[in-house]
Amino acid sequence: MRLLLIRHGESEGDVKKIHEGRADLPLTEKGIEQAKKAAEFIKNNYNVNAVYSSTLDRAKKTGEYIAKECGLELIEDNLLMEFNNGHLAGLSYDDAAEKYPEISNLPVYESVYGQESLMEFRQRADVILARIMFENKHDDTVVIVSHSAMINQLFRSFMMLNVDSDVVLYTGETGIHEWLVTDQKKYIVMTNYQQHLGKFK
């Protein structure tokens, strides 16, 4: 099975420098163009069998462009939503830092400020990744459109890393990660591919 994990395009939250998380903000015009370019790249380079996305608008719209290009219906799933950041959602970075200061060394099973715990977040990733792999055939290509933090939890689940691992998978706007699962091994084929945007880093 080939898995293509894709972050949504630029959103209004990215531009306004606010905590998005569960704040349901739309794509910018630039983000729409990024999504269209990603969709075209995927259509031209892969034979996609299914497209899943988070139900948050910025990911859903990105997924809709990809699904349309591939001639498929988008499959939406709440489990692919971004980290539930509770009271921080929609606040500017400065306001959030003042009202809800970061708490270090918080156990993975505890949460603050109306957020989900890291353990709950990882459990969502484990469940949706297992479900997607079960629902599709071993030779299928499946697209998953989500968010930066959720993509990191999916990566940790895929690689069986700890929930609080310090390994971070950087994902830019419509960055594409390609994973391959065979009977014997798991392969990381590429990470944060953005050449469809003219970026080569």
PDB file of C-alpha atoms in Angstrom:
ATOM      1  CA  MET A   1       0.000   0.000   0.000  1.00  0.00           C
ATOM      2  CA  ARG A   2       1.164   3.472  -0.876  1.00  0.00           C
ATOM      3  CA  LEU A   3       0.181   6.276   1.494  1.00  0.00           C
ATOM      4  CA  LEU A   4       0.409   9.934   0.486  1.00  0.00           C
ATOM      5  CA  LEU A   5       0.059  12.266   3.458  1.00  0.00           C
ATOM      6  CA  ILE A   6      -0.539  15.895   2.585  1.00  0.00           C
ATOM      7  CA  ARG A   7      -0.871  19.015   4.688  1.00  0.00           C
ATOM      8  CA  HIS A   8      -3.529  21.522   3.672  1.00  0.00           C
ATOM      9  CA  GLY A   9      -2.669  24.682   1.751  1.00  0.00           C
ATOM     10  CA  GLU A  10      -2.047  28.092   3.289  1.00  0.00           C
ATOM     11  CA  SER A  11      -4.919  29.104   5.559  1.00  0.00           C
ATOM     12  CA  GLU A  12      -6.051  32.395   7.031  1.00  0.00           C
ATOM     13  CA  GLY A  13      -4.644  31.233  10.354  1.00  0.00           C
ATOM     14  CA  ASP A  14      -1.190  30.815   8.817  1.00  0.00           C
ATOM     15  CA  VAL A  15      -1.282  34.394   7.543  1.00  0.00           C
ATOM     16  CA  LYS A  16      -2.732  35.951  10.699  1.00  0.00           C
ATOM     17  CA  LYS A  17      -0.265  34.079  12.957  1.00  0.00           C
ATOM     18  CA  ILE A  18      -2.898  32.609  15.219  1.00  0.00           C
ATOM     19  CA  HIS A  19      -3.317  29.228  16.843  1.00  0.00           C
ATOM     20  CA  GLU A  20      -5.549  27.236  14.545  1.00  0.00           C
ATOM     21  CA  GLY A  21      -5.957  23.743  15.904  1.00  0.00           C
ATOM     22  CA  ARG A  22      -9.731  23.394  15.991  1.00  0.00           C
ATOM     23  CA  ALA A  23     -10.338  26.976  14.795  1.00  0.00           C
ATOM     24  CA  ASP A  24     -12.015  26.262  11.452  1.00  0.00           C
ATOM     25  CA  LEU A  25     -10.453  28.849   9.175  1.00  0.00           C
ATOM     26  CA  PRO A  26     -10.544  28.669   5.359  1.00  0.00           C
ATOM     27  CA  LEU A  27      -7.774  28.526   2.791  1.00  0.00           C
ATOM     28  CA  THR A  28      -6.408  31.780   1.417  1.00  0.00           C
ATOM     29  CA  GLU A  29      -6.363  32.408  -2.341  1.00  0.00           C
ATOM     30  CA  LYS A  30      -2.739  31.296  -2.265  1.00  0.00           C
ATOM     31  CA  GLY A  31      -3.767  28.162  -0.369  1.00  0.00           C
ATOM     32  CA  ILE A  32      -6.381  27.353  -3.013  1.00  0.00           C
ATOM     33  CA  GLU A  33      -3.762  27.622  -5.760  1.00  0.00           C
ATOM     34  CA  GLN A  34      -1.406  25.416  -3.746  1.00  0.00           C
ATOM     35  CA  ALA A  35      -4.136  22.807  -3.354  1.00  0.00           C
ATOM     36  CA  LYS A  36      -4.874  22.852  -7.084  1.00  0.00           C
ATOM     37  CA  LYS A  37      -1.182  22.389  -7.924  1.00  0.00           C
ATOM     38  CA  ALA A  38      -0.862  19.524  -5.452  1.00  0.00           C
ATOM     39  CA  ALA A  39      -3.970  17.901  -6.924  1.00  0.00           C
ATOM     40  CA  GLU A  40      -2.591  18.159 -10.451  1.00  0.00           C
ATOM     41  CA  PHE A  41       0.767  16.706  -9.384  1.00  0.00           C
ATOM     42  CA  ILE A  42      -0.901  13.760  -7.658  1.00  0.00           C
ATOM     43  CA  LYS A  43      -3.208  13.057 -10.602  1.00  0.00           C
ATOM     44  CA  ASN A  44      -0.256  13.095 -13.035  1.00  0.00           C
ATOM     45  CA  ASN A  45       2.023  10.886 -10.931  1.00  0.00           C
ATOM     46  CA  TYR A  46      -0.156   8.395  -9.052  1.00  0.00           C
ATOM     47  CA  ASN A  47      -3.128   6.117  -9.602  1.00  0.00           C
ATOM     48  CA  VAL A  48      -5.101   7.067  -6.500  1.00  0.00           C
ATOM     49  CA  ASN A  49      -7.774   4.728  -5.136  1.00  0.00           C
ATOM     50  CA  ALA A  50      -9.075   6.746  -2.179  1.00  0.00           C
ATOM     51  CA  VAL A  51      -8.791  10.244  -0.681  1.00  0.00           C
ATOM     52  CA  TYR A  52      -9.404  10.849   3.030  1.00  0.00           C
ATOM     53  CA  SER A  53      -9.390  14.208   4.791  1.00  0.00           C
ATOM     54  CA  SER A  54      -9.955  15.985   8.047  1.00  0.00           C
ATOM     55  CA  THR A  55     -13.361  17.630   8.356  1.00  0.00           C
ATOM     56  CA  LEU A  56     -11.807  21.038   9.123  1.00  0.00           C
ATOM     57  CA  ASP A  57     -12.353  23.370   6.186  1.00  0.00           C
ATOM     58  CA  ARG A  58      -8.708  24.046   5.275  1.00  0.00           C
ATOM     59  CA  ALA A  59      -7.969  20.329   4.914  1.00  0.00           C
ATOM     60  CA  LYS A  60     -11.378  19.398   3.510  1.00  0.00           C
ATOM     61  CA  LYS A  61     -11.098  21.936   0.679  1.00  0.00           C
ATOM     62  CA  THR A  62      -7.572  20.746  -0.140  1.00  0.00           C
ATOM     63  CA  GLY A  63      -8.867  17.178  -0.187  1.00  0.00           C
ATOM     64  CA  GLU A  64     -11.790  18.135  -2.413  1.00  0.00           C
ATOM     65  CA  TYR A  65      -9.451  19.464  -5.110  1.00  0.00           C
ATOM     66  CA  ILE A  66      -7.391  16.260  -4.985  1.00  0.00           C
ATOM     67  CA  ALA A  67     -10.413  13.963  -5.006  1.00  0.00           C
ATOM     68  CA  LYS A  68     -11.979  15.837  -7.929  1.00  0.00           C
ATOM     69  CA  GLU A  69      -8.786  15.622  -9.995  1.00  0.00           C
ATOM     70  CA  CYS A  70      -8.586  11.892  -9.288  1.00  0.00           C
ATOM     71  CA  GLY A  71     -12.265  11.273 -10.080  1.00  0.00           C
ATOM     72  CA  LEU A  72     -13.061  10.148  -6.538  1.00  0.00           C
ATOM     73  CA  GLU A  73     -15.439  11.032  -3.719  1.00  0.00           C
ATOM     74  CA  LEU A  74     -13.750  12.597  -0.700  1.00  0.00           C
ATOM     75  CA  ILE A  75     -13.948  10.543   2.503  1.00  0.00           C
ATOM     76  CA  GLU A  76     -14.122  12.867   5.519  1.00  0.00           C
ATOM     77  CA  ASP A  77     -13.174  11.703   8.993  1.00  0.00           C
ATOM     78  CA  ASN A  78     -13.147  13.610  12.286  1.00  0.00           C
ATOM     79  CA  LEU A  79     -10.241  11.497  13.526  1.00  0.00           C
ATOM     80  CA  LEU A  80      -7.970  13.319  11.051  1.00  0.00           C
ATOM     81  CA  MET A  81      -8.681  16.713  12.625  1.00  0.00           C
ATOM     82  CA  GLU A  82      -5.818  18.750  14.036  1.00  0.00           C
ATOM     83  CA  PHE A  83      -4.817  18.569  17.708  1.00  0.00           C
ATOM     84  CA  ASN A  84      -7.656  19.798  19.901  1.00  0.00           C
ATOM     85  CA  ASN A  85      -5.972  22.892  21.338  1.00  0.00           C
ATOM     86  CA  GLY A  86      -8.952  23.881  23.463  1.00  0.00           C
ATOM     87  CA  HIS A  87      -9.013  27.500  24.633  1.00  0.00           C
ATOM     88  CA  LEU A  88      -6.047  28.445  22.423  1.00  0.00           C
ATOM     89  CA  ALA A  89      -8.013  27.954  19.194  1.00  0.00           C
ATOM     90  CA  GLY A  90      -8.290  31.239  17.317  1.00  0.00           C
ATOM     91  CA  LEU A  91      -6.014  33.232  19.637  1.00  0.00           C
ATOM     92  CA  SER A  92      -2.949  35.109  18.458  1.00  0.00           C
ATOM     93  CA  TYR A  93       0.362  33.677  19.566  1.00  0.00           C
ATOM     94  CA  ASP A  94       0.921  36.627  21.947  1.00  0.00           C
ATOM     95  CA  ASP A  95      -2.552  36.450  23.512  1.00  0.00           C
ATOM     96  CA  ALA A  96      -2.292  32.700  23.961  1.00  0.00           C
ATOM     97  CA  ALA A  97       1.127  32.961  25.613  1.00  0.00           C
ATOM     98  CA  GLU A  98      -0.238  35.531  28.075  1.00  0.00           C
ATOM     99  CA  LYS A  99      -3.504  33.796  28.928  1.00  0.00           C
ATOM    100  CA  TYR A 100      -2.384  30.172  28.718  1.00  0.00           C
ATOM    101  CA  PRO A 101       1.354  29.849  29.362  1.00  0.00           C
ATOM    102  CA  GLU A 102       3.018  26.656  28.239  1.00  0.00           C
ATOM    103  CA  ILE A 103       3.355  23.993  30.917  1.00  0.00           C
ATOM    104  CA  SER A 104       6.487  21.901  30.641  1.00  0.00           C
ATOM    105  CA  ASN A 105       6.798  18.231  31.609  1.00  0.00           C
ATOM    106  CA  LEU A 106       3.059  17.609  31.448  1.00  0.00           C
ATOM    107  CA  PRO A 107       2.415  13.834  31.509  1.00  0.00           C
ATOM    108  CA  VAL A 108       1.166  12.509  28.185  1.00  0.00           C
ATOM    109  CA  TYR A 109      -2.088  11.351  29.787  1.00  0.00           C
ATOM    110  CA  GLU A 110      -2.963  14.793  31.238  1.00  0.00           C
ATOM    111  CA  SER A 111      -4.291  17.909  29.514  1.00  0.00           C
ATOM    112  CA  VAL A 112      -4.815  21.592  30.273  1.00  0.00           C
ATOM    113  CA  TYR A 113      -6.818  24.538  28.909  1.00  0.00           C
ATOM    114  CA  GLY A 114      -9.576  22.352  27.461  1.00  0.00           C
ATOM    115  CA  GLN A 115      -7.178  20.459  25.206  1.00  0.00           C
ATOM    116  CA  GLU A 116      -6.929  16.764  24.476  1.00  0.00           C
ATOM    117  CA  SER A 117      -3.973  14.940  25.984  1.00  0.00           C
ATOM    118  CA  LEU A 118      -1.063  13.750  23.853  1.00  0.00           C
ATOM    119  CA  MET A 119      -2.160  10.189  24.613  1.00  0.00           C
ATOM    120  CA  GLU A 120      -5.666  10.888  23.286  1.00  0.00           C
ATOM    121  CA  PHE A 121      -4.163  12.566  20.216  1.00  0.00           C
ATOM    122  CA  ARG A 122      -1.932   9.583  19.498  1.00  0.00           C
ATOM    123  CA  GLN A 123      -4.846   7.201  19.977  1.00  0.00           C
ATOM    124  CA  ARG A 124      -6.763   9.031  17.245  1.00  0.00           C
ATOM    125  CA  ALA A 125      -3.784   8.641  14.920  1.00  0.00           C
ATOM    126  CA  ASP A 126      -3.442   4.943  15.719  1.00  0.00           C
ATOM    127  CA  VAL A 127      -7.130   4.275  15.090  1.00  0.00           C
ATOM    128  CA  ILE A 128      -7.490   6.175  11.810  1.00  0.00           C
ATOM    129  CA  LEU A 129      -4.240   4.823  10.357  1.00  0.00           C
ATOM    130  CA  ALA A 130      -5.259   1.254  11.209  1.00  0.00           C
ATOM    131  CA  ARG A 131      -8.733   1.836   9.778  1.00  0.00           C
ATOM    132  CA  ILE A 132      -7.450   3.284   6.502  1.00  0.00           C
ATOM    133  CA  MET A 133      -5.024   0.411   6.035  1.00  0.00           C
ATOM    134  CA  PHE A 134      -7.783  -2.110   6.775  1.00  0.00           C
ATOM    135  CA  GLU A 135     -10.341  -0.488   4.452  1.00  0.00           C
ATOM    136  CA  ASN A 136      -8.049  -0.461   1.418  1.00  0.00           C
ATOM    137  CA  LYS A 137      -6.238  -3.132  -0.602  1.00  0.00           C
ATOM    138  CA  HIS A 138      -2.557  -3.920  -0.181  1.00  0.00           C
ATOM    139  CA  ASP A 139      -1.724  -2.511  -3.646  1.00  0.00           C
ATOM    140  CA  ASP A 140      -3.881   0.650  -3.347  1.00  0.00           C
ATOM    141  CA  THR A 141      -2.626   4.223  -3.289  1.00  0.00           C
ATOM    142  CA  VAL A 142      -4.375   6.261  -0.598  1.00  0.00           C
ATOM    143  CA  VAL A 143      -4.215  10.020  -0.036  1.00  0.00           C
ATOM    144  CA  ILE A 144      -4.623  11.412   3.499  1.00  0.00           C
ATOM    145  CA  VAL A 145      -5.100  15.185   3.810  1.00  0.00           C
ATOM    146  CA  SER A 146      -4.612  16.506   7.316  1.00  0.00           C
ATOM    147  CA  HIS A 147      -2.655  18.945   9.478  1.00  0.00           C
ATOM    148  CA  SER A 148       0.936  19.327  10.586  1.00  0.00           C
ATOM    149  CA  ALA A 149       0.606  17.981  14.125  1.00  0.00           C
ATOM    150  CA  MET A 150      -1.689  15.127  13.094  1.00  0.00           C
ATOM    151  CA  ILE A 151       0.673  14.139  10.288  1.00  0.00           C
ATOM    152  CA  ASN A 152       3.411  13.936  12.927  1.00  0.00           C
ATOM    153  CA  GLN A 153       1.294  11.654  15.094  1.00  0.00           C
ATOM    154  CA  LEU A 154       0.467   9.486  12.083  1.00  0.00           C
ATOM    155  CA  PHE A 155       4.194   9.288  11.355  1.00  0.00           C
ATOM    156  CA  ARG A 156       4.958   8.269  14.938  1.00  0.00           C
ATOM    157  CA  SER A 157       2.229   5.668  14.763  1.00  0.00           C
ATOM    158  CA  PHE A 158       3.529   4.357  11.422  1.00  0.00           C
ATOM    159  CA  MET A 159       7.099   4.157  12.737  1.00  0.00           C
ATOM    160  CA  MET A 160       6.012   2.939  16.204  1.00  0.00           C
ATOM    161  CA  LEU A 161       7.706   5.906  17.907  1.00  0.00           C
ATOM    162  CA  ASN A 162       6.732   7.169  21.350  1.00  0.00           C
ATOM    163  CA  VAL A 163       3.866   9.656  21.514  1.00  0.00           C
ATOM    164  CA  ASP A 164       6.243  12.304  22.890  1.00  0.00           C
ATOM    165  CA  SER A 165       9.118  11.465  20.546  1.00  0.00           C
ATOM    166  CA  ASP A 166      11.424  14.371  19.698  1.00  0.00           C
ATOM    167  CA  VAL A 167      11.471  13.272  16.050  1.00  0.00           C
ATOM    168  CA  VAL A 168       9.532  15.896  14.089  1.00  0.00           C
ATOM    169  CA  LEU A 169       8.409  15.517  10.489  1.00  0.00           C
ATOM    170  CA  TYR A 170       8.429  19.004   8.975  1.00  0.00           C
ATOM    171  CA  THR A 171       5.503  19.670   6.647  1.00  0.00           C
ATOM    172  CA  GLY A 172       5.100  22.863   4.608  1.00  0.00           C
ATOM    173  CA  GLU A 173       1.953  24.002   2.840  1.00  0.00           C
ATOM    174  CA  THR A 174       0.699  21.072   0.697  1.00  0.00           C
ATOM    175  CA  GLY A 175       3.908  19.218   1.529  1.00  0.00           C
ATOM    176  CA  ILE A 176       3.600  15.584   0.425  1.00  0.00           C
ATOM    177  CA  HIS A 177       4.978  12.581   2.324  1.00  0.00           C
ATOM    178  CA  GLU A 178       5.032   9.209   0.590  1.00  0.00           C
ATOM    179  CA  TRP A 179       5.121   5.949   2.557  1.00  0.00           C
ATOM    180  CA  LEU A 180       5.119   2.440   1.154  1.00  0.00           C
ATOM    181  CA  VAL A 181       4.005  -0.680   3.020  1.00  0.00           C
ATOM    182  CA  THR A 182       4.960  -4.129   1.721  1.00  0.00           C
ATOM    183  CA  ASP A 183       4.628  -7.570   3.275  1.00  0.00           C
ATOM    184  CA  GLN A 184       8.155  -7.274   4.634  1.00  0.00           C
ATOM    185  CA  LYS A 185       8.934  -3.600   5.262  1.00  0.00           C
ATOM    186  CA  LYS A 186       7.781  -0.025   5.656  1.00  0.00           C
ATOM    187  CA  TYR A 187       9.472   2.578   3.467  1.00  0.00           C
ATOM    188  CA  ILE A 188       9.696   6.346   3.802  1.00  0.00           C
ATOM    189  CA  VAL A 189       9.927   7.227   0.116  1.00  0.00           C
ATOM    190  CA  MET A 190       9.907  11.022   0.378  1.00  0.00           C
ATOM    191  CA  THR A 191       9.066  13.775   2.844  1.00  0.00           C
ATOM    192  CA  ASN A 192       7.695  17.294   2.447  1.00  0.00           C
ATOM    193  CA  TYR A 193       7.755  17.242  -1.360  1.00  0.00           C
ATOM    194  CA  GLN A 194       6.837  20.738  -2.580  1.00  0.00           C
ATOM    195  CA  GLN A 195       8.212  20.896  -6.105  1.00  0.00           C
ATOM    196  CA  HIS A 196       4.674  21.423  -7.376  1.00  0.00           C
ATOM    197  CA  LEU A 197       5.031  24.845  -5.703  1.00  0.00           C
ATOM    198  CA  GLY A 198       8.478  25.484  -7.155  1.00  0.00           C
ATOM    199  CA  LYS A 199      10.175  24.675  -3.821  1.00  0.00           C
ATOM    200  CA  PHE A 200      13.144  22.331  -3.799  1.00  0.00           C
ATOM    201  CA  LYS A 201      14.099  22.154  -0.090  1.00  0.00           C
TER     202      LYS A 201
END
